[in-house]
Amino acid sequence: MSEQIDYDEYELEPHSGGLKPPMARRFRGFLPVVVDVETGGFNSATDALLEIAATTVAMDDDGFLYPEHTYFYRIEPFEGANIEQAALDFTGIKLGHPLRMAVSEEQALGEIFKGVRKSLKASGCKRAVLVGHNASFDLGFLNAAVARCGIKRNPFHPFSSFDTATLAGLAYGQTVLAKACQAADIPFDNREAHNARYDTEKTAELFCGIVNRWKEMGGWIDFDE
């Protein structure tokens, strides 16, 4: 018999009453946090996590989203990790560079999760939801690193995500990040691409732009107002 998933475990805590903050109302209590990873391959179980960046998202007084703060870390490959040379050639990551200043997975995730929890508290949200360009890839590597480090308090939902490749396909007819940014009039430098910080910040701009455009078109009405 297959293992049963208790989906109630991943639901939000009941609201204690009163009007929830605007961000908490916008995504049913979830806080979008944009994440990008650079890796040593495609297999999250065996391949190294080499870079990770996360950008929190906030809402202004008019209900529009904007990228708030970015956390970025270069990661020391975990013991026994597989690293494909083709992946290093693609990303341009130089593992032996003296200025790389990599940290352990545990330290990087600990600092990022601390920042995410701070944003959760400030926004009145209960849990973060990962936003990524082809989000299942980033979420898979994030969850694998969380499991390796034995982290018990992960602020991210374990299987839900927002995918900007899908959203950009709907909004602009483009699924490649660079082309989607171009269609959205967001400057994009291909020489900077495949760096976790750069890709995360551009993905955050794209996500906020699509959500804000939908609001401007009248596609979301806050019935709690």
PDB file of C-alpha atoms in Angstrom:
ATOM      1  CA  MET A   1       0.000   0.000   0.000  1.00  0.00           C
ATOM      2  CA  SER A   2       1.429   3.379  -0.993  1.00  0.00           C
ATOM      3  CA  GLU A   3       2.210   5.955   1.674  1.00  0.00           C
ATOM      4  CA  GLN A   4      -0.603   8.422   2.282  1.00  0.00           C
ATOM      5  CA  ILE A   5       0.234  12.122   2.363  1.00  0.00           C
ATOM      6  CA  ASP A   6      -1.464  14.145   5.061  1.00  0.00           C
ATOM      7  CA  TYR A   7      -2.218  17.280   3.074  1.00  0.00           C
ATOM      8  CA  ASP A   8      -3.699  18.973   6.148  1.00  0.00           C
ATOM      9  CA  GLU A   9      -0.161  19.065   7.542  1.00  0.00           C
ATOM     10  CA  TYR A  10       0.746  21.611   4.883  1.00  0.00           C
ATOM     11  CA  GLU A  11      -2.315  23.833   5.251  1.00  0.00           C
ATOM     12  CA  LEU A  12      -2.101  27.232   6.911  1.00  0.00           C
ATOM     13  CA  GLU A  13      -2.889  27.799  10.541  1.00  0.00           C
ATOM     14  CA  PRO A  14      -6.377  29.247  11.156  1.00  0.00           C
ATOM     15  CA  HIS A  15      -6.400  33.036  11.257  1.00  0.00           C
ATOM     16  CA  SER A  16      -6.964  34.371  14.749  1.00  0.00           C
ATOM     17  CA  GLY A  17      -9.517  36.973  13.613  1.00  0.00           C
ATOM     18  CA  GLY A  18      -9.490  40.533  12.353  1.00  0.00           C
ATOM     19  CA  LEU A  19      -8.429  41.837   8.967  1.00  0.00           C
ATOM     20  CA  LYS A  20      -5.298  40.132   7.647  1.00  0.00           C
ATOM     21  CA  PRO A  21      -2.456  42.268   6.210  1.00  0.00           C
ATOM     22  CA  PRO A  22      -2.672  42.896   2.428  1.00  0.00           C
ATOM     23  CA  MET A  23       0.101  40.466   1.456  1.00  0.00           C
ATOM     24  CA  ALA A  24      -1.475  37.696   3.522  1.00  0.00           C
ATOM     25  CA  ARG A  25      -4.788  38.295   1.744  1.00  0.00           C
ATOM     26  CA  ARG A  26      -3.209  38.314  -1.731  1.00  0.00           C
ATOM     27  CA  PHE A  27      -1.924  34.731  -1.749  1.00  0.00           C
ATOM     28  CA  ARG A  28      -4.063  33.067   0.939  1.00  0.00           C
ATOM     29  CA  GLY A  29      -1.455  33.563   3.611  1.00  0.00           C
ATOM     30  CA  PHE A  30       1.533  32.508   1.523  1.00  0.00           C
ATOM     31  CA  LEU A  31       4.533  34.782   0.995  1.00  0.00           C
ATOM     32  CA  PRO A  32       6.193  34.502  -2.447  1.00  0.00           C
ATOM     33  CA  VAL A  33       9.964  34.090  -2.159  1.00  0.00           C
ATOM     34  CA  VAL A  34      11.935  33.858  -5.401  1.00  0.00           C
ATOM     35  CA  VAL A  35      14.689  31.223  -5.414  1.00  0.00           C
ATOM     36  CA  ASP A  36      17.333  30.255  -7.945  1.00  0.00           C
ATOM     37  CA  VAL A  37      20.008  27.587  -7.609  1.00  0.00           C
ATOM     38  CA  GLU A  38      23.101  26.738  -9.631  1.00  0.00           C
ATOM     39  CA  THR A  39      24.104  23.107  -9.426  1.00  0.00           C
ATOM     40  CA  GLY A  40      26.547  20.439 -10.495  1.00  0.00           C
ATOM     41  CA  GLY A  41      23.930  18.628 -12.560  1.00  0.00           C
ATOM     42  CA  PHE A  42      20.237  17.862 -12.834  1.00  0.00           C
ATOM     43  CA  ASN A  43      19.790  15.230 -10.101  1.00  0.00           C
ATOM     44  CA  SER A  44      18.962  16.856  -6.768  1.00  0.00           C
ATOM     45  CA  ALA A  45      19.729  13.655  -4.851  1.00  0.00           C
ATOM     46  CA  THR A  46      23.289  13.243  -6.144  1.00  0.00           C
ATOM     47  CA  ASP A  47      24.474  16.505  -7.690  1.00  0.00           C
ATOM     48  CA  ALA A  48      26.029  19.404  -5.807  1.00  0.00           C
ATOM     49  CA  LEU A  49      24.222  22.592  -4.867  1.00  0.00           C
ATOM     50  CA  LEU A  50      26.794  25.270  -5.785  1.00  0.00           C
ATOM     51  CA  GLU A  51      24.906  28.575  -5.433  1.00  0.00           C
ATOM     52  CA  ILE A  52      21.595  29.649  -3.973  1.00  0.00           C
ATOM     53  CA  ALA A  53      19.841  33.011  -3.871  1.00  0.00           C
ATOM     54  CA  ALA A  54      16.466  34.025  -2.482  1.00  0.00           C
ATOM     55  CA  THR A  55      14.613  37.309  -2.958  1.00  0.00           C
ATOM     56  CA  THR A  56      11.719  38.156  -0.683  1.00  0.00           C
ATOM     57  CA  VAL A  57       8.726  40.022  -2.110  1.00  0.00           C
ATOM     58  CA  ALA A  58       6.793  42.830  -0.400  1.00  0.00           C
ATOM     59  CA  MET A  59       3.690  44.887  -1.160  1.00  0.00           C
ATOM     60  CA  ASP A  60       3.408  48.687  -1.226  1.00  0.00           C
ATOM     61  CA  ASP A  61       0.512  50.761   0.064  1.00  0.00           C
ATOM     62  CA  ASP A  62      -1.269  50.557  -3.301  1.00  0.00           C
ATOM     63  CA  GLY A  63      -1.181  46.762  -3.384  1.00  0.00           C
ATOM     64  CA  PHE A  64       1.654  46.377  -5.896  1.00  0.00           C
ATOM     65  CA  LEU A  65       4.467  43.873  -5.383  1.00  0.00           C
ATOM     66  CA  TYR A  66       8.165  44.687  -5.446  1.00  0.00           C
ATOM     67  CA  PRO A  67      11.387  42.714  -4.788  1.00  0.00           C
ATOM     68  CA  GLU A  68      12.508  43.436  -1.245  1.00  0.00           C
ATOM     69  CA  HIS A  69      15.758  41.775  -0.151  1.00  0.00           C
ATOM     70  CA  THR A  70      18.117  39.245  -1.742  1.00  0.00           C
ATOM     71  CA  TYR A  71      20.164  36.643   0.113  1.00  0.00           C
ATOM     72  CA  PHE A  72      22.976  34.985  -1.852  1.00  0.00           C
ATOM     73  CA  TYR A  73      25.489  32.275  -0.976  1.00  0.00           C
ATOM     74  CA  ARG A  74      28.079  30.218  -2.780  1.00  0.00           C
ATOM     75  CA  ILE A  75      27.933  26.660  -1.466  1.00  0.00           C
ATOM     76  CA  GLU A  76      30.587  24.085  -0.628  1.00  0.00           C
ATOM     77  CA  PRO A  77      29.625  20.820  -2.368  1.00  0.00           C
ATOM     78  CA  PHE A  78      28.376  18.240   0.131  1.00  0.00           C
ATOM     79  CA  GLU A  79      30.575  15.210   0.752  1.00  0.00           C
ATOM     80  CA  GLY A  80      30.353  12.768  -2.153  1.00  0.00           C
ATOM     81  CA  ALA A  81      28.472  15.197  -4.390  1.00  0.00           C
ATOM     82  CA  ASN A  82      28.573  14.658  -8.148  1.00  0.00           C
ATOM     83  CA  ILE A  83      29.677  17.665 -10.231  1.00  0.00           C
ATOM     84  CA  GLU A  84      29.475  17.503 -14.017  1.00  0.00           C
ATOM     85  CA  GLN A  85      32.104  19.485 -15.924  1.00  0.00           C
ATOM     86  CA  ALA A  86      29.421  20.463 -18.426  1.00  0.00           C
ATOM     87  CA  ALA A  87      27.483  22.130 -15.596  1.00  0.00           C
ATOM     88  CA  LEU A  88      30.551  24.150 -14.549  1.00  0.00           C
ATOM     89  CA  ASP A  89      31.165  25.168 -18.158  1.00  0.00           C
ATOM     90  CA  PHE A  90      27.532  26.277 -18.481  1.00  0.00           C
ATOM     91  CA  THR A  91      27.431  28.350 -15.291  1.00  0.00           C
ATOM     92  CA  GLY A  92      31.031  29.559 -15.367  1.00  0.00           C
ATOM     93  CA  ILE A  93      31.473  28.615 -11.705  1.00  0.00           C
ATOM     94  CA  LYS A  94      35.128  28.145 -10.710  1.00  0.00           C
ATOM     95  CA  LEU A  95      35.163  25.967  -7.602  1.00  0.00           C
ATOM     96  CA  GLY A  96      38.798  26.659  -6.757  1.00  0.00           C
ATOM     97  CA  HIS A  97      38.655  30.438  -7.129  1.00  0.00           C
ATOM     98  CA  PRO A  98      40.234  32.080  -4.043  1.00  0.00           C
ATOM     99  CA  LEU A  99      37.472  34.704  -3.840  1.00  0.00           C
ATOM    100  CA  ARG A 100      34.591  32.227  -4.083  1.00  0.00           C
ATOM    101  CA  MET A 101      34.177  32.208  -0.272  1.00  0.00           C
ATOM    102  CA  ALA A 102      31.717  29.316  -0.209  1.00  0.00           C
ATOM    103  CA  VAL A 103      29.831  28.249   2.918  1.00  0.00           C
ATOM    104  CA  SER A 104      28.170  25.009   3.934  1.00  0.00           C
ATOM    105  CA  GLU A 105      24.628  24.165   2.868  1.00  0.00           C
ATOM    106  CA  GLU A 106      23.555  24.320   6.502  1.00  0.00           C
ATOM    107  CA  GLN A 107      24.910  27.843   7.025  1.00  0.00           C
ATOM    108  CA  ALA A 108      23.447  29.176   3.775  1.00  0.00           C
ATOM    109  CA  LEU A 109      20.005  27.718   4.370  1.00  0.00           C
ATOM    110  CA  GLY A 110      20.039  28.842   7.986  1.00  0.00           C
ATOM    111  CA  GLU A 111      20.698  32.462   7.019  1.00  0.00           C
ATOM    112  CA  ILE A 112      18.178  32.435   4.183  1.00  0.00           C
ATOM    113  CA  PHE A 113      15.471  30.837   6.336  1.00  0.00           C
ATOM    114  CA  LYS A 114      16.119  33.398   9.087  1.00  0.00           C
ATOM    115  CA  GLY A 115      15.507  36.206   6.590  1.00  0.00           C
ATOM    116  CA  VAL A 116      12.424  34.514   5.163  1.00  0.00           C
ATOM    117  CA  ARG A 117      10.927  34.082   8.642  1.00  0.00           C
ATOM    118  CA  LYS A 118      11.512  37.782   9.310  1.00  0.00           C
ATOM    119  CA  SER A 119       9.596  38.640   6.129  1.00  0.00           C
ATOM    120  CA  LEU A 120       6.832  36.195   7.037  1.00  0.00           C
ATOM    121  CA  LYS A 121       6.347  37.946  10.347  1.00  0.00           C
ATOM    122  CA  ALA A 122       6.400  41.418   8.786  1.00  0.00           C
ATOM    123  CA  SER A 123       3.853  40.470   6.103  1.00  0.00           C
ATOM    124  CA  GLY A 124       1.503  38.534   8.363  1.00  0.00           C
ATOM    125  CA  CYS A 125       1.947  35.413   6.232  1.00  0.00           C
ATOM    126  CA  LYS A 126       2.180  31.892   7.621  1.00  0.00           C
ATOM    127  CA  ARG A 127       4.400  30.140   5.082  1.00  0.00           C
ATOM    128  CA  ALA A 128       6.669  30.918   2.135  1.00  0.00           C
ATOM    129  CA  VAL A 129       5.952  29.571  -1.324  1.00  0.00           C
ATOM    130  CA  LEU A 130       8.886  29.203  -3.719  1.00  0.00           C
ATOM    131  CA  VAL A 131       8.785  31.209  -6.926  1.00  0.00           C
ATOM    132  CA  GLY A 132      11.164  29.997  -9.601  1.00  0.00           C
ATOM    133  CA  HIS A 133      11.758  29.882 -13.323  1.00  0.00           C
ATOM    134  CA  ASN A 134      11.031  26.190 -13.869  1.00  0.00           C
ATOM    135  CA  ALA A 135      10.310  26.088 -10.156  1.00  0.00           C
ATOM    136  CA  SER A 136      10.274  22.316  -9.674  1.00  0.00           C
ATOM    137  CA  PHE A 137      14.030  22.228 -10.350  1.00  0.00           C
ATOM    138  CA  ASP A 138      14.840  24.808  -7.665  1.00  0.00           C
ATOM    139  CA  LEU A 139      12.380  23.337  -5.168  1.00  0.00           C
ATOM    140  CA  GLY A 140      13.824  19.853  -5.681  1.00  0.00           C
ATOM    141  CA  PHE A 141      17.367  21.019  -4.878  1.00  0.00           C
ATOM    142  CA  LEU A 142      16.169  23.112  -1.944  1.00  0.00           C
ATOM    143  CA  ASN A 143      14.276  20.184  -0.433  1.00  0.00           C
ATOM    144  CA  ALA A 144      17.220  17.833  -0.980  1.00  0.00           C
ATOM    145  CA  ALA A 145      19.572  20.219   0.839  1.00  0.00           C
ATOM    146  CA  VAL A 146      17.068  20.644   3.682  1.00  0.00           C
ATOM    147  CA  ALA A 147      16.921  16.862   4.064  1.00  0.00           C
ATOM    148  CA  ARG A 148      20.724  16.479   4.010  1.00  0.00           C
ATOM    149  CA  CYS A 149      21.097  19.141   6.705  1.00  0.00           C
ATOM    150  CA  GLY A 150      18.331  17.678   8.867  1.00  0.00           C
ATOM    151  CA  ILE A 151      16.557  21.049   9.063  1.00  0.00           C
ATOM    152  CA  LYS A 152      13.246  20.658  10.890  1.00  0.00           C
ATOM    153  CA  ARG A 153      11.803  24.183  10.518  1.00  0.00           C
ATOM    154  CA  ASN A 154      11.679  24.828   6.782  1.00  0.00           C
ATOM    155  CA  PRO A 155       9.578  27.968   6.107  1.00  0.00           C
ATOM    156  CA  PHE A 156       8.874  26.911   2.510  1.00  0.00           C
ATOM    157  CA  HIS A 157       5.868  24.839   1.467  1.00  0.00           C
ATOM    158  CA  PRO A 158       7.325  21.413   0.559  1.00  0.00           C
ATOM    159  CA  PHE A 159       5.580  20.899  -2.775  1.00  0.00           C
ATOM    160  CA  SER A 160       3.651  24.018  -3.864  1.00  0.00           C
ATOM    161  CA  SER A 161       5.353  26.645  -6.011  1.00  0.00           C
ATOM    162  CA  PHE A 162       4.751  29.490  -8.478  1.00  0.00           C
ATOM    163  CA  ASP A 163       6.469  28.985 -11.851  1.00  0.00           C
ATOM    164  CA  THR A 164       7.428  32.109 -13.792  1.00  0.00           C
ATOM    165  CA  ALA A 165       8.066  30.057 -16.945  1.00  0.00           C
ATOM    166  CA  THR A 166       4.351  29.217 -16.941  1.00  0.00           C
ATOM    167  CA  LEU A 167       3.264  32.720 -15.939  1.00  0.00           C
ATOM    168  CA  ALA A 168       5.472  34.335 -18.591  1.00  0.00           C
ATOM    169  CA  GLY A 169       4.156  31.917 -21.183  1.00  0.00           C
ATOM    170  CA  LEU A 170       0.651  33.109 -20.342  1.00  0.00           C
ATOM    171  CA  ALA A 171       1.475  36.815 -20.084  1.00  0.00           C
ATOM    172  CA  TYR A 172       4.058  37.239 -22.850  1.00  0.00           C
ATOM    173  CA  GLY A 173       4.199  34.046 -24.905  1.00  0.00           C
ATOM    174  CA  GLN A 174       7.790  33.483 -23.717  1.00  0.00           C
ATOM    175  CA  THR A 175       9.139  30.754 -21.429  1.00  0.00           C
ATOM    176  CA  VAL A 176      12.900  31.483 -21.514  1.00  0.00           C
ATOM    177  CA  LEU A 177      13.847  33.915 -18.731  1.00  0.00           C
ATOM    178  CA  ALA A 178      15.875  36.264 -20.911  1.00  0.00           C
ATOM    179  CA  LYS A 179      13.181  36.441 -23.605  1.00  0.00           C
ATOM    180  CA  ALA A 180      10.403  36.858 -21.026  1.00  0.00           C
ATOM    181  CA  CYS A 181      12.283  39.758 -19.416  1.00  0.00           C
ATOM    182  CA  GLN A 182      12.791  41.337 -22.819  1.00  0.00           C
ATOM    183  CA  ALA A 183       9.057  41.040 -23.551  1.00  0.00           C
ATOM    184  CA  ALA A 184       8.321  42.623 -20.149  1.00  0.00           C
ATOM    185  CA  ASP A 185      10.764  45.520 -20.797  1.00  0.00           C
ATOM    186  CA  ILE A 186      13.064  44.297 -18.020  1.00  0.00           C
ATOM    187  CA  PRO A 187      16.775  44.800 -18.854  1.00  0.00           C
ATOM    188  CA  PHE A 188      18.599  41.461 -19.035  1.00  0.00           C
ATOM    189  CA  ASP A 189      22.345  40.973 -19.557  1.00  0.00           C
ATOM    190  CA  ASN A 190      23.095  37.487 -20.898  1.00  0.00           C
ATOM    191  CA  ARG A 191      26.684  37.833 -19.673  1.00  0.00           C
ATOM    192  CA  GLU A 192      25.364  37.894 -16.102  1.00  0.00           C
ATOM    193  CA  ALA A 193      22.953  34.985 -16.562  1.00  0.00           C
ATOM    194  CA  HIS A 194      23.381  31.654 -14.726  1.00  0.00           C
ATOM    195  CA  ASN A 195      24.517  33.453 -11.602  1.00  0.00           C
ATOM    196  CA  ALA A 196      22.052  32.647  -8.828  1.00  0.00           C
ATOM    197  CA  ARG A 197      21.849  36.228  -7.548  1.00  0.00           C
ATOM    198  CA  TYR A 198      21.289  37.757 -10.980  1.00  0.00           C
ATOM    199  CA  ASP A 199      18.756  35.180 -12.136  1.00  0.00           C
ATOM    200  CA  THR A 200      16.845  35.394  -8.854  1.00  0.00           C
ATOM    201  CA  GLU A 201      16.580  39.174  -8.968  1.00  0.00           C
ATOM    202  CA  LYS A 202      15.457  39.144 -12.613  1.00  0.00           C
ATOM    203  CA  THR A 203      12.927  36.401 -11.884  1.00  0.00           C
ATOM    204  CA  ALA A 204      11.624  38.483  -8.973  1.00  0.00           C
ATOM    205  CA  GLU A 205      11.194  41.502 -11.252  1.00  0.00           C
ATOM    206  CA  LEU A 206       9.361  39.331 -13.773  1.00  0.00           C
ATOM    207  CA  PHE A 207       7.062  37.777 -11.172  1.00  0.00           C
ATOM    208  CA  CYS A 208       6.174  41.121  -9.597  1.00  0.00           C
ATOM    209  CA  GLY A 209       5.616  42.643 -13.026  1.00  0.00           C
ATOM    210  CA  ILE A 210       3.180  39.919 -14.074  1.00  0.00           C
ATOM    211  CA  VAL A 211       1.235  40.045 -10.801  1.00  0.00           C
ATOM    212  CA  ASN A 212       1.091  43.848 -10.920  1.00  0.00           C
ATOM    213  CA  ARG A 213      -0.012  43.840 -14.553  1.00  0.00           C
ATOM    214  CA  TRP A 214      -2.831  41.463 -13.653  1.00  0.00           C
ATOM    215  CA  LYS A 215      -3.904  43.841 -10.878  1.00  0.00           C
ATOM    216  CA  GLU A 216      -3.848  46.828 -13.225  1.00  0.00           C
ATOM    217  CA  MET A 217      -6.077  44.916 -15.645  1.00  0.00           C
ATOM    218  CA  GLY A 218      -8.630  44.342 -12.877  1.00  0.00           C
ATOM    219  CA  GLY A 219      -7.895  40.652 -12.605  1.00  0.00           C
ATOM    220  CA  TRP A 220      -7.690  40.562  -8.817  1.00  0.00           C
ATOM    221  CA  ILE A 221     -10.158  42.149  -6.437  1.00  0.00           C
ATOM    222  CA  ASP A 222      -9.485  42.191  -2.705  1.00  0.00           C
ATOM    223  CA  PHE A 223     -12.933  41.441  -1.326  1.00  0.00           C
ATOM    224  CA  ASP A 224     -11.604  41.916   2.226  1.00  0.00           C
ATOM    225  CA  GLU A 225     -11.136  45.647   1.687  1.00  0.00           C
TER     226      GLU A 225
END
